[in-house]
Structures are given as structure tokens and as C-alpha cells.
CSV table of C-alpha atoms and ligand atoms in Angstrom, one decimal:
chain,number,residue,atom,x,y,z
A,1,MET,CA,27.4,-12.1,58.5
A,2,VAL,CA,27.2,-12.6,54.7
A,3,LEU,CA,25.8,-16.0,54.0
A,4,ARG,CA,27.5,-17.3,50.7
A,5,ILE,CA,25.1,-19.9,49.4
A,6,ALA,CA,25.4,-22.1,46.3
A,7,VAL,CA,21.9,-22.7,44.8
A,8,LEU,CA,21.8,-25.9,42.6
A,9,PRO,CA,18.2,-26.2,41.7
A,10,GLY,CA,18.8,-29.1,39.2
A,11,ASP,CA,15.7,-30.8,37.4
A,12,GLY,CA,12.0,-31.2,37.3
A,13,ILE,CA,10.7,-29.5,40.5
A,14,GLY,CA,13.9,-28.6,41.9
A,15,PRO,CA,14.0,-25.0,40.3
A,16,GLU,CA,10.4,-24.3,41.4
A,17,VAL,CA,11.0,-25.1,45.1
A,18,CYS,CA,14.6,-23.7,45.2
A,19,ALA,CA,13.0,-20.3,44.3
A,20,GLU,CA,10.4,-20.4,47.0
A,21,ALA,CA,13.2,-21.4,49.7
A,22,VAL,CA,15.2,-18.4,48.6
A,23,ARG,CA,12.2,-16.2,49.0
A,24,VAL,CA,11.6,-17.2,52.4
A,25,LEU,CA,15.2,-16.6,53.3
A,26,GLN,CA,15.1,-13.2,51.7
A,27,ALA,CA,12.0,-12.3,53.7
A,28,LEU,CA,14.1,-12.9,57.0
A,29,ASN,CA,16.3,-9.9,55.8
A,30,LEU,CA,19.5,-12.0,55.7
A,31,ASP,CA,22.6,-10.8,54.2
A,32,LEU,CA,22.6,-13.5,51.2
A,33,ASP,CA,25.3,-13.9,48.7
A,34,ILE,CA,23.6,-16.2,46.1
A,35,HIS,CA,25.3,-18.1,43.4
A,36,THR,CA,23.6,-20.5,41.1
A,37,ALA,CA,24.6,-23.2,38.8
A,38,ASP,CA,23.0,-26.2,36.6
A,39,VAL,CA,23.7,-29.7,37.9
A,40,GLY,CA,22.0,-32.8,36.8
A,41,GLY,CA,20.2,-33.5,33.8
A,42,CYS,CA,20.0,-29.9,32.6
A,43,ALA,CA,23.8,-29.8,33.0
A,44,ILE,CA,24.1,-32.8,30.9
A,45,GLU,CA,22.2,-31.3,28.2
A,46,ARG,CA,24.4,-28.1,28.4
A,47,PHE,CA,27.8,-29.4,29.3
A,48,GLY,CA,27.8,-33.1,28.9
A,49,THR,CA,28.4,-33.5,32.7
A,50,ALA,CA,26.0,-33.9,35.6
A,51,LEU,CA,28.4,-32.1,37.9
A,52,PRO,CA,30.4,-29.3,35.7
A,53,GLU,CA,33.7,-27.9,37.2
A,54,HIS,CA,32.2,-24.5,37.9
A,55,ALA,CA,29.2,-25.9,39.8
A,56,LEU,CA,31.5,-28.0,42.0
A,57,ARG,CA,33.8,-24.8,42.6
A,58,LEU,CA,30.8,-22.7,43.4
A,59,ALA,CA,29.8,-25.4,46.1
A,60,GLN,CA,33.3,-25.5,47.5
A,61,ASP,CA,33.5,-22.0,47.8
A,62,ALA,CA,30.2,-21.5,49.8
A,63,ASP,CA,29.4,-21.7,53.2
A,64,ALA,CA,26.5,-23.8,52.4
A,65,VAL,CA,24.6,-25.6,49.5
A,66,LEU,CA,21.0,-25.5,48.8
A,67,PHE,CA,20.1,-28.4,46.4
A,68,GLY,CA,16.9,-28.9,44.6
A,69,ALA,CA,16.6,-32.3,43.0
A,70,VAL,CA,18.1,-34.3,40.0
A,71,GLY,CA,16.9,-36.8,37.6
A,72,THR,CA,15.0,-36.9,34.1
A,73,PRO,CA,12.8,-39.4,32.5
A,74,ARG,CA,15.3,-39.8,29.7
A,75,PHE,CA,17.8,-41.3,32.3
A,76,ASP,CA,15.3,-43.3,34.2
A,77,GLN,CA,14.4,-45.3,30.9
A,78,ASP,CA,18.0,-45.9,30.2
A,79,PRO,CA,19.6,-47.5,33.3
A,80,SER,CA,22.9,-48.4,31.2
A,81,ALA,CA,23.8,-44.6,30.5
A,82,THR,CA,27.2,-44.1,32.2
A,83,VAL,CA,26.5,-40.2,32.4
A,84,ARG,CA,23.7,-39.8,34.8
A,85,PRO,CA,22.1,-36.7,36.6
A,86,GLU,CA,22.4,-38.6,40.0
A,87,GLN,CA,26.2,-38.2,39.6
A,88,ALA,CA,25.8,-34.4,40.5
A,89,ILE,CA,24.5,-35.1,44.1
A,90,LEU,CA,26.8,-38.2,44.4
A,91,GLY,CA,29.8,-36.4,43.3
A,92,LEU,CA,29.1,-33.2,45.6
A,93,ARG,CA,28.6,-35.5,48.6
A,94,LYS,CA,31.8,-37.2,48.0
A,95,ALA,CA,33.9,-34.1,47.1
A,96,LEU,CA,32.8,-31.9,50.2
A,97,ASP,CA,33.1,-35.3,52.2
A,98,LEU,CA,29.5,-35.0,53.5
A,99,PHE,CA,29.4,-38.1,55.4
A,100,ALA,CA,26.5,-37.6,57.7
A,101,ASN,CA,23.0,-37.2,56.3
A,102,LEU,CA,20.4,-36.0,58.7
A,103,ARG,CA,16.9,-36.8,58.0
A,104,PRO,CA,14.5,-35.6,60.7
A,105,VAL,CA,10.9,-37.1,60.8
A,106,ARG,CA,8.6,-35.1,62.7
A,107,THR,CA,4.8,-35.5,62.6
A,108,PHE,CA,3.0,-32.2,62.4
A,109,ASP,CA,-0.3,-32.5,64.4
A,110,ALA,CA,-2.1,-31.0,61.7
A,111,LEU,CA,-1.1,-33.7,59.2
A,112,LEU,CA,-1.9,-36.7,61.4
A,113,ASP,CA,-4.6,-37.6,58.7
A,114,ALA,CA,-2.2,-37.1,55.7
A,115,SER,CA,-0.3,-40.3,56.7
A,116,PRO,CA,-1.4,-43.6,55.3
A,117,LEU,CA,-0.7,-44.9,58.9
A,118,LYS,CA,-3.2,-44.7,61.8
A,119,PRO,CA,-3.0,-41.3,63.7
A,120,GLU,CA,-2.4,-43.1,66.9
A,121,ILE,CA,0.6,-44.5,65.6
A,122,VAL,CA,2.2,-41.7,63.9
A,123,ARG,CA,1.3,-39.0,66.6
A,124,GLY,CA,4.4,-37.6,68.6
A,125,THR,CA,6.8,-39.1,66.1
A,126,ASP,CA,10.2,-37.3,66.4
A,127,LEU,CA,13.4,-39.1,65.2
A,128,ILE,CA,16.3,-38.6,62.9
A,129,ILE,CA,17.7,-41.0,60.5
A,130,LEU,CA,21.4,-40.5,60.3
A,131,ARG,CA,22.6,-42.0,57.2
A,132,GLU,CA,26.3,-42.5,56.4
A,133,LEU,CA,26.6,-40.8,52.9
A,134,THR,CA,29.8,-41.2,51.2
A,135,ALA,CA,30.7,-45.0,51.5
A,136,GLY,CA,28.9,-48.3,51.2
A,137,ALA,CA,27.3,-49.7,48.1
A,138,TYR,CA,27.1,-46.3,46.6
A,139,PHE,CA,30.8,-45.9,46.2
A,140,GLY,CA,32.3,-49.5,46.7
A,141,LYS,CA,34.4,-50.8,43.8
A,142,PRO,CA,34.2,-52.9,41.7
A,143,GLN,CA,30.8,-51.8,40.4
A,144,GLY,CA,29.5,-52.4,37.0
A,145,GLN,CA,27.9,-55.0,34.6
A,146,VAL,CA,29.6,-57.2,32.2
A,147,GLY,CA,28.8,-59.9,29.4
A,148,GLN,CA,26.2,-60.2,26.8
A,149,PRO,CA,22.6,-61.5,27.2
A,150,PRO,CA,21.9,-64.2,28.4
A,151,ASP,CA,25.1,-64.2,30.4
A,152,ARG,CA,25.0,-60.6,31.7
A,153,SER,CA,26.3,-60.2,35.4
A,154,ALA,CA,26.6,-57.2,37.5
A,155,VAL,CA,28.4,-56.3,40.8
A,156,ASP,CA,28.2,-53.8,43.5
A,157,THR,CA,30.4,-53.6,46.5
A,158,THR,CA,29.4,-52.7,50.0
A,159,SER,CA,32.6,-51.6,51.8
A,160,TYR,CA,33.3,-49.7,55.0
A,161,THR,CA,36.3,-48.7,56.9
A,162,GLU,CA,36.3,-48.5,60.9
A,163,ALA,CA,37.0,-44.8,60.4
A,164,GLU,CA,34.1,-44.2,58.1
A,165,ILE,CA,31.9,-46.0,60.5
A,166,ARG,CA,33.2,-44.3,63.6
A,167,ARG,CA,32.7,-40.5,62.5
A,168,LEU,CA,29.2,-41.4,61.6
A,169,LEU,CA,28.5,-43.1,64.9
A,170,ILE,CA,30.0,-40.2,66.9
A,171,MET,CA,27.7,-37.9,65.2
A,172,ALA,CA,24.9,-40.1,66.2
A,173,PHE,CA,25.9,-40.3,69.9
A,174,GLU,CA,26.4,-36.5,70.0
A,175,LEU,CA,23.0,-35.7,68.4
A,176,ALA,CA,21.2,-38.0,70.7
A,177,ARG,CA,22.7,-36.2,73.8
A,178,GLY,CA,20.8,-33.0,72.7
A,179,ARG,CA,17.7,-35.2,72.1
A,180,LYS,CA,16.1,-38.2,73.7
A,181,ARG,CA,19.3,-40.0,74.3
A,182,LYS,CA,18.8,-43.1,72.4
A,183,VAL,CA,20.9,-44.4,69.3
A,184,THR,CA,19.4,-47.5,67.3
A,185,GLN,CA,22.1,-48.8,64.9
A,186,ALA,CA,20.4,-50.6,61.9
A,187,ASP,CA,22.5,-53.2,60.1
A,188,LYS,CA,22.4,-56.6,58.7
A,189,ALA,CA,25.1,-58.1,61.1
A,190,ASN,CA,23.4,-61.6,60.5
A,191,VAL,CA,24.4,-61.6,56.8
A,192,MET,CA,26.9,-58.9,56.0
A,193,ALA,CA,30.6,-58.4,57.1
A,194,THR,CA,30.2,-54.7,57.0
A,195,GLY,CA,27.3,-55.0,59.4
A,196,ARG,CA,29.5,-57.0,61.8
A,197,LEU,CA,32.0,-54.4,61.7
A,198,TRP,CA,29.3,-51.5,62.1
A,199,ARG,CA,28.2,-53.4,65.2
A,200,ALA,CA,31.8,-54.0,66.6
A,201,VAL,CA,32.6,-50.3,66.2
A,202,ALA,CA,29.5,-49.2,67.7
A,203,HIS,CA,30.0,-51.5,71.0
A,204,GLU,CA,33.2,-49.9,71.3
A,205,LEU,CA,31.9,-46.3,71.2
A,206,ARG,CA,29.0,-46.9,73.4
A,207,GLU,CA,31.3,-47.3,76.3
A,208,GLU,CA,32.1,-43.5,75.8
A,209,TYR,CA,28.5,-42.4,75.9
A,210,PRO,CA,27.1,-44.2,79.0
A,211,ASP,CA,24.3,-41.5,79.3
A,212,VAL,CA,22.9,-42.8,75.8
A,213,THR,CA,20.8,-45.8,75.5
A,214,TYR,CA,22.1,-47.9,72.5
A,215,GLU,CA,20.6,-50.8,70.7
A,216,ASP,CA,21.4,-52.9,67.8
A,217,MET,CA,18.7,-53.6,65.4
A,218,TYR,CA,18.5,-55.5,62.0
A,219,ALA,CA,17.7,-53.1,59.2
A,220,ASP,CA,14.8,-55.3,58.0
A,221,ALA,CA,13.3,-55.3,61.7
A,222,CYS,CA,14.0,-51.7,61.8
A,223,ALA,CA,11.9,-51.2,58.7
A,224,MET,CA,9.0,-53.0,60.5
A,225,HIS,CA,9.4,-51.2,63.9
A,226,LEU,CA,9.4,-47.9,62.1
A,227,LEU,CA,5.7,-48.5,61.2
A,228,ARG,CA,4.9,-50.2,64.4
A,229,ASN,CA,6.1,-47.8,66.9
A,230,PRO,CA,8.0,-45.0,65.5
A,231,ARG,CA,7.9,-43.2,69.0
A,232,ASN,CA,10.5,-45.6,70.1
A,233,PHE,CA,13.1,-44.2,68.0
A,234,ASP,CA,15.4,-41.1,68.6
A,235,ILE,CA,18.3,-41.6,66.3
A,236,ILE,CA,18.6,-44.3,63.7
A,237,ALA,CA,22.3,-44.4,62.6
A,238,THR,CA,22.9,-46.7,59.5
A,239,GLU,CA,24.9,-47.2,56.4
A,240,ASN,CA,24.3,-45.4,53.1
A,241,LEU,CA,21.8,-47.7,51.3
A,242,PHE,CA,19.8,-48.7,54.2
A,243,GLY,CA,19.4,-45.2,55.2
A,244,ASP,CA,18.0,-44.4,51.8
A,245,ILE,CA,15.4,-47.0,52.0
A,246,LEU,CA,14.4,-46.4,55.6
A,247,SER,CA,14.1,-42.6,55.0
A,248,ASP,CA,11.7,-42.9,52.3
A,249,GLU,CA,9.8,-45.4,54.3
A,250,ALA,CA,9.9,-42.9,57.2
A,251,SER,CA,8.7,-40.1,55.2
A,252,MET,CA,5.1,-41.7,55.2
A,253,LEU,CA,5.1,-41.1,59.1
A,254,ALA,CA,5.5,-37.1,58.2
A,255,GLY,CA,2.5,-37.7,55.6
A,256,SER,CA,4.4,-37.1,52.3
A,257,LEU,CA,8.0,-37.1,50.9
A,258,GLY,CA,7.2,-33.5,50.1
A,259,MET,CA,7.6,-32.6,53.9
A,260,LEU,CA,11.0,-34.0,54.5
A,261,PRO,CA,14.2,-32.1,54.7
A,262,SER,CA,17.8,-33.0,55.1
A,263,ALA,CA,21.0,-31.9,55.9
A,264,SER,CA,24.6,-33.5,54.6
A,265,LEU,CA,27.3,-32.5,56.8
A,266,GLY,CA,30.9,-33.1,57.2
A,267,ASP,CA,33.6,-32.2,59.6
A,268,ALA,CA,34.8,-29.5,57.5
A,269,LEU,CA,33.8,-25.9,58.8
A,270,ASN,CA,32.8,-22.9,56.7
A,271,ARG,CA,34.1,-19.2,57.0
A,272,HIS,CA,31.7,-18.7,59.9
A,273,GLY,CA,33.2,-21.5,62.0
A,274,TYR,CA,30.0,-23.8,61.4
A,275,ARG,CA,30.0,-27.2,59.4
A,276,ARG,CA,29.7,-26.7,55.8
A,277,GLY,CA,26.6,-28.4,54.5
A,278,LEU,CA,24.3,-29.4,51.7
A,279,TYR,CA,20.7,-28.9,52.3
A,280,GLU,CA,18.4,-30.7,50.1
A,281,PRO,CA,14.7,-32.2,50.5
A,282,ILE,CA,14.7,-35.9,50.3
A,283,HIS,CA,12.1,-36.1,47.5
A,284,GLY,CA,13.2,-36.3,43.8
A,285,ALA,CA,12.6,-34.3,40.8
A,286,ALA,CA,8.8,-35.3,40.2
A,287,HIS,CA,8.9,-34.7,36.5
A,288,ASP,CA,5.3,-35.6,36.3
A,289,ILE,CA,4.1,-32.3,38.1
A,290,ALA,CA,7.1,-30.2,37.0
A,291,GLY,CA,6.4,-26.8,35.8
A,292,GLN,CA,2.8,-26.8,37.0
A,293,GLY,CA,3.4,-24.9,40.1
A,294,VAL,CA,1.9,-27.6,42.3
A,295,ALA,CA,4.9,-29.1,43.8
A,296,ASN,CA,5.2,-28.9,47.6
A,297,PRO,CA,7.8,-26.4,48.7
A,298,LEU,CA,7.8,-27.3,52.4
A,299,ALA,CA,10.6,-30.0,52.3
A,300,MET,CA,12.9,-27.5,50.5
A,301,ILE,CA,11.8,-24.5,53.0
A,302,LEU,CA,12.5,-26.6,55.9
A,303,SER,CA,15.8,-27.7,54.5
A,304,ALA,CA,16.7,-24.0,54.2
A,305,ALA,CA,15.8,-23.9,57.9
A,306,MET,CA,18.2,-26.7,58.7
A,307,MET,CA,20.9,-24.7,56.7
A,308,LEU,CA,20.4,-21.7,59.0
A,309,ARG,CA,20.7,-23.8,61.9
A,310,TRP,CA,23.8,-26.0,61.0
A,311,SER,CA,25.9,-24.0,58.7
A,312,PHE,CA,25.2,-20.5,60.2
A,313,GLY,CA,24.2,-21.0,63.8
A,314,LEU,CA,20.9,-19.0,63.1
A,315,VAL,CA,18.9,-21.0,65.5
A,316,GLU,CA,16.3,-18.2,66.1
A,317,GLN,CA,15.6,-17.9,62.4
A,318,ALA,CA,15.5,-21.5,61.7
A,319,GLY,CA,12.9,-21.8,64.3
A,320,ARG,CA,10.8,-19.0,63.0
A,321,ILE,CA,10.6,-20.7,59.5
A,322,GLU,CA,9.6,-24.0,61.4
A,323,ARG,CA,7.0,-22.5,63.4
A,324,ALA,CA,5.8,-20.5,60.3
A,325,VAL,CA,5.5,-24.0,58.6
A,326,ALA,CA,3.5,-25.5,61.4
A,327,ARG,CA,1.2,-22.4,61.5
A,328,ALA,CA,0.3,-22.6,57.9
A,329,LEU,CA,-0.5,-26.3,58.3
A,330,ASP,CA,-2.6,-25.5,61.4
A,331,ASP,CA,-4.5,-23.1,59.4
A,332,GLY,CA,-5.4,-25.8,57.0
A,333,LEU,CA,-3.1,-24.8,54.0
A,334,ARG,CA,-2.0,-27.8,52.1
A,335,CYS,CA,-0.2,-28.6,48.8
A,336,ARG,CA,-1.8,-31.3,46.8
A,337,ASP,CA,0.3,-34.1,48.3
A,338,ILE,CA,-0.9,-33.7,51.6
A,339,ALA,CA,-4.4,-32.4,50.8
A,340,SER,CA,-7.2,-33.8,52.8
A,341,PRO,CA,-11.0,-33.0,53.0
A,342,GLY,CA,-11.7,-29.6,54.4
A,343,THR,CA,-8.4,-28.0,53.7
A,344,THR,CA,-7.3,-25.3,51.2
A,345,VAL,CA,-5.0,-26.5,48.5
A,346,LEU,CA,-2.3,-24.1,47.3
A,347,GLY,CA,0.1,-24.1,44.6
A,348,THR,CA,4.0,-23.9,45.2
A,349,ARG,CA,4.2,-20.2,45.2
A,350,GLU,CA,1.1,-19.6,47.5
A,351,MET,CA,2.3,-22.1,50.0
A,352,ALA,CA,5.6,-20.3,50.3
A,353,GLN,CA,3.9,-17.1,50.5
A,354,ALA,CA,1.7,-18.5,53.3
A,355,VAL,CA,5.0,-19.3,55.2
A,356,ILE,CA,6.3,-15.9,54.6
A,357,ASP,CA,3.2,-14.3,56.0
A,358,ARG,CA,3.6,-16.2,59.2
A,359,LEU,CA,7.4,-15.7,59.8
B,1,IPM,C1,18.3,-39.7,48.2
B,1,IPM,C2,18.2,-40.1,46.8
B,1,IPM,C3,19.5,-40.1,45.9
B,1,IPM,C4,20.2,-41.3,46.7
B,1,IPM,C5,19.4,-40.4,44.5
B,1,IPM,C6,18.9,-39.2,43.9
B,1,IPM,C7,20.8,-40.9,43.9
B,1,IPM,O1,17.4,-41.1,46.5
B,1,IPM,O2,19.1,-38.7,48.2
B,1,IPM,O3,17.8,-40.3,48.8
B,1,IPM,O4,20.0,-42.6,46.4
B,1,IPM,O5,21.0,-41.0,47.6
B,2,MG,MG1,16.6,-41.6,48.4
């Protein structure tokens, strides 16, 4: 089986962590057919657009996409810029119809003290934030700013169709069946019409999954319960914007943003009959540490493991990567972001090598 992978490293630490994930894949002796292209801020510099046509085509022609991170300080300081690095990832999600974003949050025992939360709270956390990824406030129209100071106004639109909600929730119930059989749907049905529609569609669907425990939760309460008792959750299904926020919050259960992988999936299948997907760490481009060789590559490496599992059915090899990561952590190896007294701090490349040595 030839794994045709589009590698889109992006900006900041993206290229550093992508290179290490590819090295881990190579160490598994897989038949890789890798194609790379610039996206994000570096593509804007070169081509004037964050998602050049040829990069999009690479992604469309691939079985799976490995994506680093996008964003540059220049654009962070200019929120009114209309060409933005983030358009690369948003454009790919939309163009490939990757409507479901899986963000697993699992606490490694070795990292219990890396979390700012008490070990007895985070121990045993094993949940997935299932975030809707192609609708909601990220894509709703109208969106924009009008007027001049002091009379400017801006608008964003949250909109969802029943079909967009249903396909995400079906994925939630199906995922729960292979796990702890619980779905928590987080919305703001007390305030938002879209939240009430999410709830209504979920209540219809739950009838078809009597074997799965279902609960509604307000998204704000969910944010609180995540820190109070994370073990109570299995699948948290939620709309795009809430999923973005809740997943950054949940990363602290795992100790660091640098530990969390993600998979973005649609219903389309690749040449091998598995879901085409895009795999990226949930962390950003982290320009403050870019180019220093200190970024934690584990979220990117774990994203590559998710790719093997979801887009190629290589469950065995995915498990090997995940176990190698756990062993490296058990051996006291850390990157700077998760370091604690008594552990050995490694750079990006050394950490990836430690994983390779333990495959
Ligand atoms: C994420 C990121 C993106 C998002 C940004 C980079 C557009 O925060 O993947 O969580 O908001 O979806
Ligand atoms: Mg985010």
C-alpha cells in the first residue's frame, strides 16, 4: 500500500515538527509518497495567498494531509488584514468537507505533574472533543466590519443546518459505541437558536442509539465540568466555536498544548477505502520558539499516528507510535513545555529520535 500524503508544514514551528513526524513514519518502513507545499504566512509571502491552488490540489489528490501550523506575528498585529494565514487551514477544512474534528485528550500517567491541575483530578482522563469544523461562526455570512471610528460595527453569523448537525452527531454516537458509550452535547440552547436546533436534532438521534448514554450540557457549564471532573466525559460533541475553546482548555488536562493531536475527517473515502483526513496538532505556529529546535514534536507525531489509524487502517503501526511516545515519557524524557524537576529536557529532534528508538 502506497501512502500518498500531502505534507503542509506551514509557519513557525510547523516545519520543524512536521519533519520529525515524517521521520517517525519513515522509521516504520511504510511505502510513503510524500508531496509538500507552502501554506499560510509563508505562502502569502511567496504567492500572495495562504492556500495556493497547487497546495489545495496536492491535498485533494492525497490519501491524507499532514498539516503543521499557520500564523505569523505580522498578521496577529493586523487583525484587519483580509489575506490571512489562517485562511489556509479554514480553506482546506471547507474544500475537503472535513466536518468532524476529533481532539482526543488522554492523560499520560508520566505527565500528571505537568498539568497545572491536581493529579487526582486529571488522572485517568480519556475523552474526545468532537468539534464541528465546516460551519457555525467560522463560515456564517454575513461576516465583516463596517463604518469609521467611533461608529464601527462588526458582525459574525452562527448558522447551522439540520444536516450539518446530524452528520456530526452521528459520528459522535458511532465513536461512543467503540468507547465508553457516552455523548455529551455542549451548546448554548438557553441563548442561541442554533443551540436549540442542536439539542432538537440530538434528541431525535439518541432514540437510534439506546445503548449510548446521552446528555445535554450548556457549553459554559461544560467548560467548568471539564476541570472539575474530566473523567465523567467520553465524547463531547459541539459546534465549531465552542469546540475550539473547549479543546484548548482540555489541553491543560494533558499537560500542554504541545501534546494534543487532532484528526479532521469527512465522509469522503481515499483510494484505500478509508476516510480522507487532515491531521494536525492543535497548537499554533509558536513563533516565539520557532527555529530554535525546542518545540515539542509529540502532538504532531501523535497526529501522524491518528492518520495511520483513520486514513490507512494501520492500527498496529499507530499503536506502536503511541506506545513509543508513552515509553519516552515514562523514561523521563520531556520537551521544554512539559519539563518538571528530575526529568531530561530534549529538543525537537532528540525527542523524535527517542520515540523512533522505542518504536
Ligand atoms: C484550531 C486553531 C484554528 C481554529 C485557527 C488557527 C484558525 O485555533 O485549529 O483550533 O480556530 O480553528
Ligand atoms: Mg484553536
